[in-house]
């Protein structure tokens, strides 16, 4: 099982990570929401554990961003707050469960197992005929998987992660080729190959700026 954890208290973060790693689960820890949004693929994980009170973007804002992107990964809020208003805000944002500190780690494990067993597909609609599995970075036309290269998969994931917003060419090149220096023509070639595999074009080109997929 893969767990995404947002927790700024190092003692609690270590407690959660050490416990679940004993059972060969993976726990990726972040102590602030901005860095989590920049680097983590939420659909890759089986569950998200989010502290409501973290520096900068808090757990509520992080989950709100993910839900607006149609990410359906189950989420559990962890917080020391006990008032009803925070509980209401958590569920309005789209959480699946809520745990108050201090908590029993075995109780948290039971809640996670219950959520993961009941979680559904991670496929999100892209257009009338296409859907994309954000967890496995797989494109479908109806129920048929569309063969894509690893770079084409990553390109679609990046654009869908920022759906409705323009992703600059520099951001795309950095994400797809990391430390390699590539020119705009290389990016255009990759995009052309991807479009040639599609029966409809849902990727918009904003000349000289970047690309986007409409919300």
mmCIF file with all atom_site columns, C-alpha atoms in Angstrom:
data_model
loop_
_atom_site.group_PDB
_atom_site.id
_atom_site.type_symbol
_atom_site.label_atom_id
_atom_site.label_alt_id
_atom_site.label_comp_id
_atom_site.label_asym_id
_atom_site.label_entity_id
_atom_site.label_seq_id
_atom_site.pdbx_PDB_ins_code
_atom_site.Cartn_x
_atom_site.Cartn_y
_atom_site.Cartn_z
_atom_site.occupancy
_atom_site.B_iso_or_equiv
_atom_site.pdbx_formal_charge
_atom_site.auth_seq_id
_atom_site.auth_comp_id
_atom_site.auth_asym_id
_atom_site.auth_atom_id
_atom_site.pdbx_PDB_model_num
ATOM 1   C CA . UNK A 1 1   ? 0.000   0.000  0.000   1.00 0.00 ? 1   UNK A CA 1
ATOM 2   C CA . UNK A 1 2   ? 1.204   3.523  -0.821  1.00 0.00 ? 2   UNK A CA 1
ATOM 3   C CA . UNK A 1 3   ? 0.401   6.339  1.616   1.00 0.00 ? 3   UNK A CA 1
ATOM 4   C CA . UNK A 1 4   ? 0.763   10.085 0.997   1.00 0.00 ? 4   UNK A CA 1
ATOM 5   C CA . UNK A 1 5   ? 1.246   11.944 4.288   1.00 0.00 ? 5   UNK A CA 1
ATOM 6   C CA . UNK A 1 6   ? 1.041   15.691 4.960   1.00 0.00 ? 6   UNK A CA 1
ATOM 7   C CA . UNK A 1 7   ? 2.138   16.306 8.554   1.00 0.00 ? 7   UNK A CA 1
ATOM 8   C CA . UNK A 1 8   ? 4.363   19.077 9.904   1.00 0.00 ? 8   UNK A CA 1
ATOM 9   C CA . UNK A 1 9   ? 4.917   17.454 13.308  1.00 0.00 ? 9   UNK A CA 1
ATOM 10  C CA . UNK A 1 10  ? 8.078   15.337 12.802  1.00 0.00 ? 10  UNK A CA 1
ATOM 11  C CA . UNK A 1 11  ? 7.273   13.061 15.749  1.00 0.00 ? 11  UNK A CA 1
ATOM 12  C CA . UNK A 1 12  ? 3.817   12.143 14.427  1.00 0.00 ? 12  UNK A CA 1
ATOM 13  C CA . UNK A 1 13  ? 5.127   11.806 10.863  1.00 0.00 ? 13  UNK A CA 1
ATOM 14  C CA . UNK A 1 14  ? 7.873   9.461  12.044  1.00 0.00 ? 14  UNK A CA 1
ATOM 15  C CA . UNK A 1 15  ? 5.407   7.433  14.112  1.00 0.00 ? 15  UNK A CA 1
ATOM 16  C CA . UNK A 1 16  ? 3.122   6.890  11.122  1.00 0.00 ? 16  UNK A CA 1
ATOM 17  C CA . UNK A 1 17  ? 5.954   6.159  8.700   1.00 0.00 ? 17  UNK A CA 1
ATOM 18  C CA . UNK A 1 18  ? 7.765   3.728  11.004  1.00 0.00 ? 18  UNK A CA 1
ATOM 19  C CA . UNK A 1 19  ? 4.600   1.799  11.831  1.00 0.00 ? 19  UNK A CA 1
ATOM 20  C CA . UNK A 1 20  ? 3.416   1.278  8.261   1.00 0.00 ? 20  UNK A CA 1
ATOM 21  C CA . UNK A 1 21  ? 6.879   0.590  6.883   1.00 0.00 ? 21  UNK A CA 1
ATOM 22  C CA . UNK A 1 22  ? 7.085   -2.335 9.326   1.00 0.00 ? 22  UNK A CA 1
ATOM 23  C CA . UNK A 1 23  ? 4.395   -3.951 7.180   1.00 0.00 ? 23  UNK A CA 1
ATOM 24  C CA . UNK A 1 24  ? 6.175   -3.092 3.913   1.00 0.00 ? 24  UNK A CA 1
ATOM 25  C CA . UNK A 1 25  ? 3.902   -0.169 3.083   1.00 0.00 ? 25  UNK A CA 1
ATOM 26  C CA . UNK A 1 26  ? 5.353   2.929  1.468   1.00 0.00 ? 26  UNK A CA 1
ATOM 27  C CA . UNK A 1 27  ? 4.859   6.284  3.188   1.00 0.00 ? 27  UNK A CA 1
ATOM 28  C CA . UNK A 1 28  ? 5.907   9.515  1.445   1.00 0.00 ? 28  UNK A CA 1
ATOM 29  C CA . UNK A 1 29  ? 6.005   12.391 3.942   1.00 0.00 ? 29  UNK A CA 1
ATOM 30  C CA . UNK A 1 30  ? 5.618   16.127 3.313   1.00 0.00 ? 30  UNK A CA 1
ATOM 31  C CA . UNK A 1 31  ? 5.647   18.871 5.934   1.00 0.00 ? 31  UNK A CA 1
ATOM 32  C CA . UNK A 1 32  ? 4.018   21.597 3.811   1.00 0.00 ? 32  UNK A CA 1
ATOM 33  C CA . UNK A 1 33  ? 1.276   21.684 1.234   1.00 0.00 ? 33  UNK A CA 1
ATOM 34  C CA . UNK A 1 34  ? 3.127   23.651 -1.432  1.00 0.00 ? 34  UNK A CA 1
ATOM 35  C CA . UNK A 1 35  ? 5.874   21.076 -1.857  1.00 0.00 ? 35  UNK A CA 1
ATOM 36  C CA . UNK A 1 36  ? 3.360   18.247 -1.846  1.00 0.00 ? 36  UNK A CA 1
ATOM 37  C CA . UNK A 1 37  ? 1.377   19.844 -4.678  1.00 0.00 ? 37  UNK A CA 1
ATOM 38  C CA . UNK A 1 38  ? 4.550   20.503 -6.662  1.00 0.00 ? 38  UNK A CA 1
ATOM 39  C CA . UNK A 1 39  ? 5.998   17.005 -6.499  1.00 0.00 ? 39  UNK A CA 1
ATOM 40  C CA . UNK A 1 40  ? 3.425   14.351 -5.547  1.00 0.00 ? 40  UNK A CA 1
ATOM 41  C CA . UNK A 1 41  ? 1.066   12.475 -7.864  1.00 0.00 ? 41  UNK A CA 1
ATOM 42  C CA . UNK A 1 42  ? -1.921  11.878 -5.562  1.00 0.00 ? 42  UNK A CA 1
ATOM 43  C CA . UNK A 1 43  ? -3.472  9.305  -7.871  1.00 0.00 ? 43  UNK A CA 1
ATOM 44  C CA . UNK A 1 44  ? -0.377  7.122  -7.414  1.00 0.00 ? 44  UNK A CA 1
ATOM 45  C CA . UNK A 1 45  ? -1.289  6.546  -3.761  1.00 0.00 ? 45  UNK A CA 1
ATOM 46  C CA . UNK A 1 46  ? -3.893  4.316  -2.171  1.00 0.00 ? 46  UNK A CA 1
ATOM 47  C CA . UNK A 1 47  ? -4.748  6.830  0.551   1.00 0.00 ? 47  UNK A CA 1
ATOM 48  C CA . UNK A 1 48  ? -3.859  10.365 1.666   1.00 0.00 ? 48  UNK A CA 1
ATOM 49  C CA . UNK A 1 49  ? -3.375  11.363 5.312   1.00 0.00 ? 49  UNK A CA 1
ATOM 50  C CA . UNK A 1 50  ? -3.612  15.147 5.620   1.00 0.00 ? 50  UNK A CA 1
ATOM 51  C CA . UNK A 1 51  ? -3.091  17.365 8.649   1.00 0.00 ? 51  UNK A CA 1
ATOM 52  C CA . UNK A 1 52  ? -5.505  20.297 8.589   1.00 0.00 ? 52  UNK A CA 1
ATOM 53  C CA . UNK A 1 53  ? -3.038  22.721 10.194  1.00 0.00 ? 53  UNK A CA 1
ATOM 54  C CA . UNK A 1 54  ? 0.245   22.899 8.280   1.00 0.00 ? 54  UNK A CA 1
ATOM 55  C CA . UNK A 1 55  ? 2.399   25.898 7.306   1.00 0.00 ? 55  UNK A CA 1
ATOM 56  C CA . UNK A 1 56  ? 1.412   27.570 4.036   1.00 0.00 ? 56  UNK A CA 1
ATOM 57  C CA . UNK A 1 57  ? -1.221  25.527 2.234   1.00 0.00 ? 57  UNK A CA 1
ATOM 58  C CA . UNK A 1 58  ? -3.028  23.374 4.776   1.00 0.00 ? 58  UNK A CA 1
ATOM 59  C CA . UNK A 1 59  ? -4.636  19.993 4.316   1.00 0.00 ? 59  UNK A CA 1
ATOM 60  C CA . UNK A 1 60  ? -8.037  21.471 3.464   1.00 0.00 ? 60  UNK A CA 1
ATOM 61  C CA . UNK A 1 61  ? -6.563  23.556 0.640   1.00 0.00 ? 61  UNK A CA 1
ATOM 62  C CA . UNK A 1 62  ? -4.494  20.652 -0.664  1.00 0.00 ? 62  UNK A CA 1
ATOM 63  C CA . UNK A 1 63  ? -7.484  18.312 -0.803  1.00 0.00 ? 63  UNK A CA 1
ATOM 64  C CA . UNK A 1 64  ? -9.676  21.006 -2.374  1.00 0.00 ? 64  UNK A CA 1
ATOM 65  C CA . UNK A 1 65  ? -7.104  21.368 -5.170  1.00 0.00 ? 65  UNK A CA 1
ATOM 66  C CA . UNK A 1 66  ? -6.996  17.610 -5.744  1.00 0.00 ? 66  UNK A CA 1
ATOM 67  C CA . UNK A 1 67  ? -10.780 17.210 -5.775  1.00 0.00 ? 67  UNK A CA 1
ATOM 68  C CA . UNK A 1 68  ? -11.106 20.048 -8.306  1.00 0.00 ? 68  UNK A CA 1
ATOM 69  C CA . UNK A 1 69  ? -8.760  18.010 -10.525 1.00 0.00 ? 69  UNK A CA 1
ATOM 70  C CA . UNK A 1 70  ? -11.101 15.002 -10.145 1.00 0.00 ? 70  UNK A CA 1
ATOM 71  C CA . UNK A 1 71  ? -8.560  13.057 -8.086  1.00 0.00 ? 71  UNK A CA 1
ATOM 72  C CA . UNK A 1 72  ? -10.558 10.464 -6.144  1.00 0.00 ? 72  UNK A CA 1
ATOM 73  C CA . UNK A 1 73  ? -7.829  9.013  -3.911  1.00 0.00 ? 73  UNK A CA 1
ATOM 74  C CA . UNK A 1 74  ? -9.376  8.432  -0.454  1.00 0.00 ? 74  UNK A CA 1
ATOM 75  C CA . UNK A 1 75  ? -8.369  11.039 2.130   1.00 0.00 ? 75  UNK A CA 1
ATOM 76  C CA . UNK A 1 76  ? -8.283  11.025 5.922   1.00 0.00 ? 76  UNK A CA 1
ATOM 77  C CA . UNK A 1 77  ? -7.805  14.264 7.834   1.00 0.00 ? 77  UNK A CA 1
ATOM 78  C CA . UNK A 1 78  ? -5.641  14.189 10.956  1.00 0.00 ? 78  UNK A CA 1
ATOM 79  C CA . UNK A 1 79  ? -6.070  17.115 13.339  1.00 0.00 ? 79  UNK A CA 1
ATOM 80  C CA . UNK A 1 80  ? -5.976  18.220 16.949  1.00 0.00 ? 80  UNK A CA 1
ATOM 81  C CA . UNK A 1 81  ? -9.095  20.337 16.376  1.00 0.00 ? 81  UNK A CA 1
ATOM 82  C CA . UNK A 1 82  ? -12.335 18.954 17.727  1.00 0.00 ? 82  UNK A CA 1
ATOM 83  C CA . UNK A 1 83  ? -14.909 21.643 16.903  1.00 0.00 ? 83  UNK A CA 1
ATOM 84  C CA . UNK A 1 84  ? -17.826 20.886 14.624  1.00 0.00 ? 84  UNK A CA 1
ATOM 85  C CA . UNK A 1 85  ? -17.007 23.652 12.120  1.00 0.00 ? 85  UNK A CA 1
ATOM 86  C CA . UNK A 1 86  ? -13.655 22.107 11.202  1.00 0.00 ? 86  UNK A CA 1
ATOM 87  C CA . UNK A 1 87  ? -15.330 18.714 10.871  1.00 0.00 ? 87  UNK A CA 1
ATOM 88  C CA . UNK A 1 88  ? -17.935 20.185 8.512   1.00 0.00 ? 88  UNK A CA 1
ATOM 89  C CA . UNK A 1 89  ? -15.232 21.937 6.476   1.00 0.00 ? 89  UNK A CA 1
ATOM 90  C CA . UNK A 1 90  ? -13.290 18.696 6.148   1.00 0.00 ? 90  UNK A CA 1
ATOM 91  C CA . UNK A 1 91  ? -16.228 16.751 4.744   1.00 0.00 ? 91  UNK A CA 1
ATOM 92  C CA . UNK A 1 92  ? -17.306 19.605 2.471   1.00 0.00 ? 92  UNK A CA 1
ATOM 93  C CA . UNK A 1 93  ? -13.810 19.596 1.004   1.00 0.00 ? 93  UNK A CA 1
ATOM 94  C CA . UNK A 1 94  ? -14.120 15.930 0.122   1.00 0.00 ? 94  UNK A CA 1
ATOM 95  C CA . UNK A 1 95  ? -12.457 13.907 2.864   1.00 0.00 ? 95  UNK A CA 1
ATOM 96  C CA . UNK A 1 96  ? -13.540 10.321 3.479   1.00 0.00 ? 96  UNK A CA 1
ATOM 97  C CA . UNK A 1 97  ? -12.703 10.110 7.167   1.00 0.00 ? 97  UNK A CA 1
ATOM 98  C CA . UNK A 1 98  ? -11.452 12.205 10.073  1.00 0.00 ? 98  UNK A CA 1
ATOM 99  C CA . UNK A 1 99  ? -9.105  11.279 12.954  1.00 0.00 ? 99  UNK A CA 1
ATOM 100 C CA . UNK A 1 100 ? -8.468  13.466 15.989  1.00 0.00 ? 100 UNK A CA 1
ATOM 101 C CA . UNK A 1 101 ? -5.096  13.706 17.720  1.00 0.00 ? 101 UNK A CA 1
ATOM 102 C CA . UNK A 1 102 ? -3.966  11.966 19.797  1.00 0.00 ? 102 UNK A CA 1
ATOM 103 C CA . UNK A 1 103 ? -4.958  8.785  17.980  1.00 0.00 ? 103 UNK A CA 1
ATOM 104 C CA . UNK A 1 104 ? -4.222  5.087  18.252  1.00 0.00 ? 104 UNK A CA 1
ATOM 105 C CA . UNK A 1 105 ? -2.057  4.026  15.310  1.00 0.00 ? 105 UNK A CA 1
ATOM 106 C CA . UNK A 1 106 ? -3.909  0.705  15.014  1.00 0.00 ? 106 UNK A CA 1
ATOM 107 C CA . UNK A 1 107 ? -7.225  2.550  14.771  1.00 0.00 ? 107 UNK A CA 1
ATOM 108 C CA . UNK A 1 108 ? -5.747  4.648  11.958  1.00 0.00 ? 108 UNK A CA 1
ATOM 109 C CA . UNK A 1 109 ? -4.643  1.438  10.241  1.00 0.00 ? 109 UNK A CA 1
ATOM 110 C CA . UNK A 1 110 ? -8.181  0.010  10.439  1.00 0.00 ? 110 UNK A CA 1
ATOM 111 C CA . UNK A 1 111 ? -9.660  3.181  8.960   1.00 0.00 ? 111 UNK A CA 1
ATOM 112 C CA . UNK A 1 112 ? -7.143  3.139  6.122   1.00 0.00 ? 112 UNK A CA 1
ATOM 113 C CA . UNK A 1 113 ? -7.800  -0.521 5.321   1.00 0.00 ? 113 UNK A CA 1
ATOM 114 C CA . UNK A 1 114 ? -11.549 0.114  5.247   1.00 0.00 ? 114 UNK A CA 1
ATOM 115 C CA . UNK A 1 115 ? -11.150 3.033  2.839   1.00 0.00 ? 115 UNK A CA 1
ATOM 116 C CA . UNK A 1 116 ? -8.707  1.296  0.523   1.00 0.00 ? 116 UNK A CA 1
ATOM 117 C CA . UNK A 1 117 ? -10.894 -1.795 0.204   1.00 0.00 ? 117 UNK A CA 1
ATOM 118 C CA . UNK A 1 118 ? -13.868 0.364  -0.720  1.00 0.00 ? 118 UNK A CA 1
ATOM 119 C CA . UNK A 1 119 ? -12.116 2.774  -3.079  1.00 0.00 ? 119 UNK A CA 1
ATOM 120 C CA . UNK A 1 120 ? -13.129 2.710  -6.711  1.00 0.00 ? 120 UNK A CA 1
ATOM 121 C CA . UNK A 1 121 ? -11.582 3.499  -10.061 1.00 0.00 ? 121 UNK A CA 1
ATOM 122 C CA . UNK A 1 122 ? -9.051  6.294  -10.476 1.00 0.00 ? 122 UNK A CA 1
ATOM 123 C CA . UNK A 1 123 ? -10.137 6.915  -14.068 1.00 0.00 ? 123 UNK A CA 1
ATOM 124 C CA . UNK A 1 124 ? -11.305 10.447 -14.835 1.00 0.00 ? 124 UNK A CA 1
ATOM 125 C CA . UNK A 1 125 ? -13.130 11.599 -17.984 1.00 0.00 ? 125 UNK A CA 1
ATOM 126 C CA . UNK A 1 126 ? -11.005 13.553 -20.459 1.00 0.00 ? 126 UNK A CA 1
ATOM 127 C CA . UNK A 1 127 ? -13.542 13.978 -23.251 1.00 0.00 ? 127 UNK A CA 1
ATOM 128 C CA . UNK A 1 128 ? -16.700 12.286 -24.490 1.00 0.00 ? 128 UNK A CA 1
ATOM 129 C CA . UNK A 1 129 ? -14.845 9.122  -25.474 1.00 0.00 ? 129 UNK A CA 1
ATOM 130 C CA . UNK A 1 130 ? -11.562 9.238  -23.548 1.00 0.00 ? 130 UNK A CA 1
ATOM 131 C CA . UNK A 1 131 ? -10.698 8.691  -19.886 1.00 0.00 ? 131 UNK A CA 1
ATOM 132 C CA . UNK A 1 132 ? -7.376  8.639  -18.057 1.00 0.00 ? 132 UNK A CA 1
ATOM 133 C CA . UNK A 1 133 ? -6.262  6.579  -15.077 1.00 0.00 ? 133 UNK A CA 1
ATOM 134 C CA . UNK A 1 134 ? -4.297  9.091  -12.997 1.00 0.00 ? 134 UNK A CA 1
ATOM 135 C CA . UNK A 1 135 ? -2.840  6.388  -10.758 1.00 0.00 ? 135 UNK A CA 1
ATOM 136 C CA . UNK A 1 136 ? -1.376  4.233  -13.525 1.00 0.00 ? 136 UNK A CA 1
ATOM 137 C CA . UNK A 1 137 ? -1.067  7.016  -16.117 1.00 0.00 ? 137 UNK A CA 1
ATOM 138 C CA . UNK A 1 138 ? -3.097  5.024  -18.652 1.00 0.00 ? 138 UNK A CA 1
ATOM 139 C CA . UNK A 1 139 ? -5.349  6.449  -21.396 1.00 0.00 ? 139 UNK A CA 1
ATOM 140 C CA . UNK A 1 140 ? -8.555  4.683  -22.435 1.00 0.00 ? 140 UNK A CA 1
ATOM 141 C CA . UNK A 1 141 ? -10.814 5.071  -25.452 1.00 0.00 ? 141 UNK A CA 1
ATOM 142 C CA . UNK A 1 142 ? -14.007 3.595  -24.078 1.00 0.00 ? 142 UNK A CA 1
ATOM 143 C CA . UNK A 1 143 ? -12.717 0.427  -22.400 1.00 0.00 ? 143 UNK A CA 1
ATOM 144 C CA . UNK A 1 144 ? -9.774  0.029  -24.766 1.00 0.00 ? 144 UNK A CA 1
ATOM 145 C CA . UNK A 1 145 ? -6.328  1.050  -23.536 1.00 0.00 ? 145 UNK A CA 1
ATOM 146 C CA . UNK A 1 146 ? -4.518  3.419  -25.898 1.00 0.00 ? 146 UNK A CA 1
ATOM 147 C CA . UNK A 1 147 ? -0.821  2.446  -26.270 1.00 0.00 ? 147 UNK A CA 1
ATOM 148 C CA . UNK A 1 148 ? 1.368   5.381  -25.220 1.00 0.00 ? 148 UNK A CA 1
ATOM 149 C CA . UNK A 1 149 ? 5.064   5.870  -24.624 1.00 0.00 ? 149 UNK A CA 1
ATOM 150 C CA . UNK A 1 150 ? 6.173   6.655  -21.040 1.00 0.00 ? 150 UNK A CA 1
ATOM 151 C CA . UNK A 1 151 ? 6.775   10.281 -22.009 1.00 0.00 ? 151 UNK A CA 1
ATOM 152 C CA . UNK A 1 152 ? 3.337   10.591 -23.626 1.00 0.00 ? 152 UNK A CA 1
ATOM 153 C CA . UNK A 1 153 ? 1.763   9.189  -20.460 1.00 0.00 ? 153 UNK A CA 1
ATOM 154 C CA . UNK A 1 154 ? 3.623   11.720 -18.311 1.00 0.00 ? 154 UNK A CA 1
ATOM 155 C CA . UNK A 1 155 ? 2.636   14.562 -20.622 1.00 0.00 ? 155 UNK A CA 1
ATOM 156 C CA . UNK A 1 156 ? -1.048  13.696 -20.345 1.00 0.00 ? 156 UNK A CA 1
ATOM 157 C CA . UNK A 1 157 ? -0.783  13.308 -16.583 1.00 0.00 ? 157 UNK A CA 1
ATOM 158 C CA . UNK A 1 158 ? 0.863   16.724 -16.214 1.00 0.00 ? 158 UNK A CA 1
ATOM 159 C CA . UNK A 1 159 ? -1.751  18.482 -18.350 1.00 0.00 ? 159 UNK A CA 1
ATOM 160 C CA . UNK A 1 160 ? -4.613  16.771 -16.515 1.00 0.00 ? 160 UNK A CA 1
ATOM 161 C CA . UNK A 1 161 ? -3.096  17.548 -13.127 1.00 0.00 ? 161 UNK A CA 1
ATOM 162 C CA . UNK A 1 162 ? -3.315  21.226 -14.115 1.00 0.00 ? 162 UNK A CA 1
ATOM 163 C CA . UNK A 1 163 ? -6.548  20.834 -16.049 1.00 0.00 ? 163 UNK A CA 1
ATOM 164 C CA . UNK A 1 164 ? -8.114  24.117 -17.080 1.00 0.00 ? 164 UNK A CA 1
ATOM 165 C CA . UNK A 1 165 ? -4.808  25.946 -16.696 1.00 0.00 ? 165 UNK A CA 1
ATOM 166 C CA . UNK A 1 166 ? -2.052  26.551 -19.226 1.00 0.00 ? 166 UNK A CA 1
ATOM 167 C CA . UNK A 1 167 ? 1.155   24.608 -18.564 1.00 0.00 ? 167 UNK A CA 1
ATOM 168 C CA . UNK A 1 168 ? 4.177   26.437 -19.938 1.00 0.00 ? 168 UNK A CA 1
ATOM 169 C CA . UNK A 1 169 ? 6.529   24.795 -22.408 1.00 0.00 ? 169 UNK A CA 1
ATOM 170 C CA . UNK A 1 170 ? 9.404   25.181 -19.959 1.00 0.00 ? 170 UNK A CA 1
ATOM 171 C CA . UNK A 1 171 ? 7.461   23.408 -17.216 1.00 0.00 ? 171 UNK A CA 1
ATOM 172 C CA . UNK A 1 172 ? 6.592   20.541 -19.553 1.00 0.00 ? 172 UNK A CA 1
ATOM 173 C CA . UNK A 1 173 ? 10.164  20.149 -20.787 1.00 0.00 ? 173 UNK A CA 1
ATOM 174 C CA . UNK A 1 174 ? 11.499  20.155 -17.235 1.00 0.00 ? 174 UNK A CA 1
ATOM 175 C CA . UNK A 1 175 ? 8.937   17.540 -16.169 1.00 0.00 ? 175 UNK A CA 1
ATOM 176 C CA . UNK A 1 176 ? 9.419   15.220 -19.150 1.00 0.00 ? 176 UNK A CA 1
ATOM 177 C CA . UNK A 1 177 ? 13.167  15.485 -19.673 1.00 0.00 ? 177 UNK A CA 1
ATOM 178 C CA . UNK A 1 178 ? 14.288  16.532 -16.185 1.00 0.00 ? 178 UNK A CA 1
ATOM 179 C CA . UNK A 1 179 ? 17.922  17.722 -16.420 1.00 0.00 ? 179 UNK A CA 1
ATOM 180 C CA . UNK A 1 180 ? 18.253  17.289 -20.185 1.00 0.00 ? 180 UNK A CA 1
ATOM 181 C CA . UNK A 1 181 ? 18.400  20.342 -22.431 1.00 0.00 ? 181 UNK A CA 1
ATOM 182 C CA . UNK A 1 182 ? 15.734  20.021 -25.134 1.00 0.00 ? 182 UNK A CA 1
ATOM 183 C CA . UNK A 1 183 ? 14.391  22.491 -27.683 1.00 0.00 ? 183 UNK A CA 1
ATOM 184 C CA . UNK A 1 184 ? 10.777  23.381 -28.428 1.00 0.00 ? 184 UNK A CA 1
ATOM 185 C CA . UNK A 1 185 ? 10.860  21.225 -31.558 1.00 0.00 ? 185 UNK A CA 1
ATOM 186 C CA . UNK A 1 186 ? 11.464  18.132 -29.427 1.00 0.00 ? 186 UNK A CA 1
ATOM 187 C CA . UNK A 1 187 ? 8.389   18.945 -27.362 1.00 0.00 ? 187 UNK A CA 1
ATOM 188 C CA . UNK A 1 188 ? 6.318   19.594 -30.486 1.00 0.00 ? 188 UNK A CA 1
ATOM 189 C CA . UNK A 1 189 ? 7.406   16.223 -31.906 1.00 0.00 ? 189 UNK A CA 1
ATOM 190 C CA . UNK A 1 190 ? 6.326   14.433 -28.726 1.00 0.00 ? 190 UNK A CA 1
ATOM 191 C CA . UNK A 1 191 ? 2.974   16.202 -28.787 1.00 0.00 ? 191 UNK A CA 1
ATOM 192 C CA . UNK A 1 192 ? 2.465   15.425 -32.477 1.00 0.00 ? 192 UNK A CA 1
ATOM 193 C CA . UNK A 1 193 ? 3.082   11.712 -31.865 1.00 0.00 ? 193 UNK A CA 1
ATOM 194 C CA . UNK A 1 194 ? 0.556   11.769 -29.042 1.00 0.00 ? 194 UNK A CA 1
ATOM 195 C CA . UNK A 1 195 ? -2.072  13.574 -31.103 1.00 0.00 ? 195 UNK A CA 1
ATOM 196 C CA . UNK A 1 196 ? -1.599  11.080 -33.945 1.00 0.00 ? 196 UNK A CA 1
ATOM 197 C CA . UNK A 1 197 ? -2.773  8.356  -31.566 1.00 0.00 ? 197 UNK A CA 1
ATOM 198 C CA . UNK A 1 198 ? -5.958  10.230 -30.654 1.00 0.00 ? 198 UNK A CA 1
ATOM 199 C CA . UNK A 1 199 ? -9.224  10.252 -32.569 1.00 0.00 ? 199 UNK A CA 1
ATOM 200 C CA . UNK A 1 200 ? -10.042 13.681 -31.156 1.00 0.00 ? 200 UNK A CA 1
ATOM 201 C CA . UNK A 1 201 ? -7.797  16.557 -30.164 1.00 0.00 ? 201 UNK A CA 1
ATOM 202 C CA . UNK A 1 202 ? -8.465  17.711 -26.604 1.00 0.00 ? 202 UNK A CA 1
ATOM 203 C CA . UNK A 1 203 ? -5.032  19.309 -26.098 1.00 0.00 ? 203 UNK A CA 1
ATOM 204 C CA . UNK A 1 204 ? -5.077  23.031 -26.837 1.00 0.00 ? 204 UNK A CA 1
ATOM 205 C CA . UNK A 1 205 ? -1.959  24.848 -28.060 1.00 0.00 ? 205 UNK A CA 1
ATOM 206 C CA . UNK A 1 206 ? -1.532  28.418 -26.826 1.00 0.00 ? 206 UNK A CA 1
ATOM 207 C CA . UNK A 1 207 ? 1.049   29.624 -29.297 1.00 0.00 ? 207 UNK A CA 1
ATOM 208 C CA . UNK A 1 208 ? 4.285   30.714 -27.696 1.00 0.00 ? 208 UNK A CA 1
ATOM 209 C CA . UNK A 1 209 ? 3.004   29.994 -24.182 1.00 0.00 ? 209 UNK A CA 1
ATOM 210 C CA . UNK A 1 210 ? 2.177   26.344 -23.589 1.00 0.00 ? 210 UNK A CA 1
ATOM 211 C CA . UNK A 1 211 ? -0.600  23.752 -23.645 1.00 0.00 ? 211 UNK A CA 1
ATOM 212 C CA . UNK A 1 212 ? -3.743  22.909 -21.709 1.00 0.00 ? 212 UNK A CA 1
ATOM 213 C CA . UNK A 1 213 ? -6.693  20.550 -21.481 1.00 0.00 ? 213 UNK A CA 1
ATOM 214 C CA . UNK A 1 214 ? -10.000 22.290 -20.802 1.00 0.00 ? 214 UNK A CA 1
ATOM 215 C CA . UNK A 1 215 ? -11.753 21.654 -17.494 1.00 0.00 ? 215 UNK A CA 1
#
